Amino acid sequence: MQPFLDRLEQLCQEALQQIQNAAEPTVLENLRVQYLGRKGKLTEFTGQISQIPQADRPAVGEAINRVKQRLTTVFQEKQTSLIPQPASKQFAFDRTLPGIPRPIGHLHPLTQVIEQICEVFKELGFVVVEGPEIETDYYNFSALNIPADHPSRDSFDTFYLEGGKYLLRSQTSTVQVRVMEKTKPPLAIVAPGKVFRPDAVDASHSFMFHQIEGLLVDEGISFAHLKGALDFFTKRLFGSQTKIRFRPHYFPFTEPSAEVDVSCLLCQGKGCSVCGRKGWLEIMGAGMVHPNVFRAVGYNPKKYTGFAFGMGVERIAMLKYGIDDIRLFFENDVRFLEQF
Ligand code: PHE
């Protein structure tokens, strides 16, 4: 029996040696088949048990099983050690790598222009206020001296909600009424915000755009104050060489009313393609608050006078930065936005 056990031990040592030297999973698998496989070397040993005397067989069987178990364990351990580890475990954290830069955003060009415009009026003592975008007919039209059958409703017409009870405001003039209802004169406010009109979208029109409304009310306010305030504003925003002019116009909520032009920013009034050879660019509507608007909010029109104005933010931003298509503001193209 001893020679048998010696050969078994020799086989075991030989197998252990080869397993240890195996450097690749395929080599290891071949070894496993060679030693532990169904036709492997250990099975051969089991086959030879019949040549052992009956009495020694249990001891020999046990010895074969022990070798089998030992080799199985060693194979498994070697197998795990040969499986490639994921890179993250091998190099968990490399503190010498440069960081990943996060792109930093900034204010939208329209927000920047709104802030610039409000800043100028704040210098003159105006206070910035906001009003709702969903309005009633009363604030968008009736209180502003635009009765239901008035033709000028057409030019301010808008989107209606819930069967006509509410609408998206078509002008920020609504905020004039809301502020005067709650405040006694004297007052001076600017009100930036979105307005909505059912306009077909093209390079100069959008169904949504931004306006900034202005309103100043006190005793003894005249058209001269309006001119002075707007002259200060345009020079501050566009440069001290800028001139303004007032063209007579009609708005239901101001009397007299005017459209306000600035001398062309590109040609300084000489005439170019931007101003259509006129030398002037229209930037806002303005006028003296109509007595009917004062009556609607409970102000005495004999005691108080005031001026109001409303300007389109997109138009001013386009003139200031030489942008030729209003849609660029709303497309969220970073290549456009990151230039401001
Ligand atoms: N609300 C007018 C518009 O949208 C502008 C305006 C405001 C005119 C205030 C006069 C006074 O066209």
Coordinates of C-alpha atoms and ligand atoms in Angstrom, one line a residue, residues 156 170-171 173 176 197 211 213 251 253-254 285-287 308-310, ligand 1:
F156 CA -53.5 94.4 -28.6
S170 CA -50.8 91.8 -24.3
Q171 CA -49.0 94.7 -22.6
S173 CA -49.6 98.6 -19.0
Q176 CA -50.0 100.7 -14.2
R197 CA -49.8 88.5 -28.9
Q211 CA -41.7 94.9 -22.2
E213 CA -43.5 99.8 -18.5
F251 CA -52.8 105.2 -27.5
F253 CA -54.6 105.2 -22.2
T254 CA -52.4 108.3 -22.9
G285 CA -44.6 104.3 -26.9
A286 CA -45.3 107.0 -24.4
G287 CA -47.6 109.8 -23.3
A308 CA -46.3 106.5 -18.9
F309 CA -44.1 104.7 -21.4
G310 CA -43.7 101.2 -22.7
Ligands
PHE1 N1 -48.6 99.5 -24.0 C1 -48.2 100.1 -25.2 C2 -47.8 99.0 -26.2 O1 -47.8 97.9 -25.9 C3 -47.0 101.0 -25.0 C4 -47.3 102.2 -24.1 C5 -47.1 102.1 -22.8 C6 -47.7 103.4 -24.7 C7 -47.4 103.3 -22.0 C8 -48.0 104.5 -23.9 C9 -47.8 104.4 -22.6 O2 -47.6 99.3 -27.4

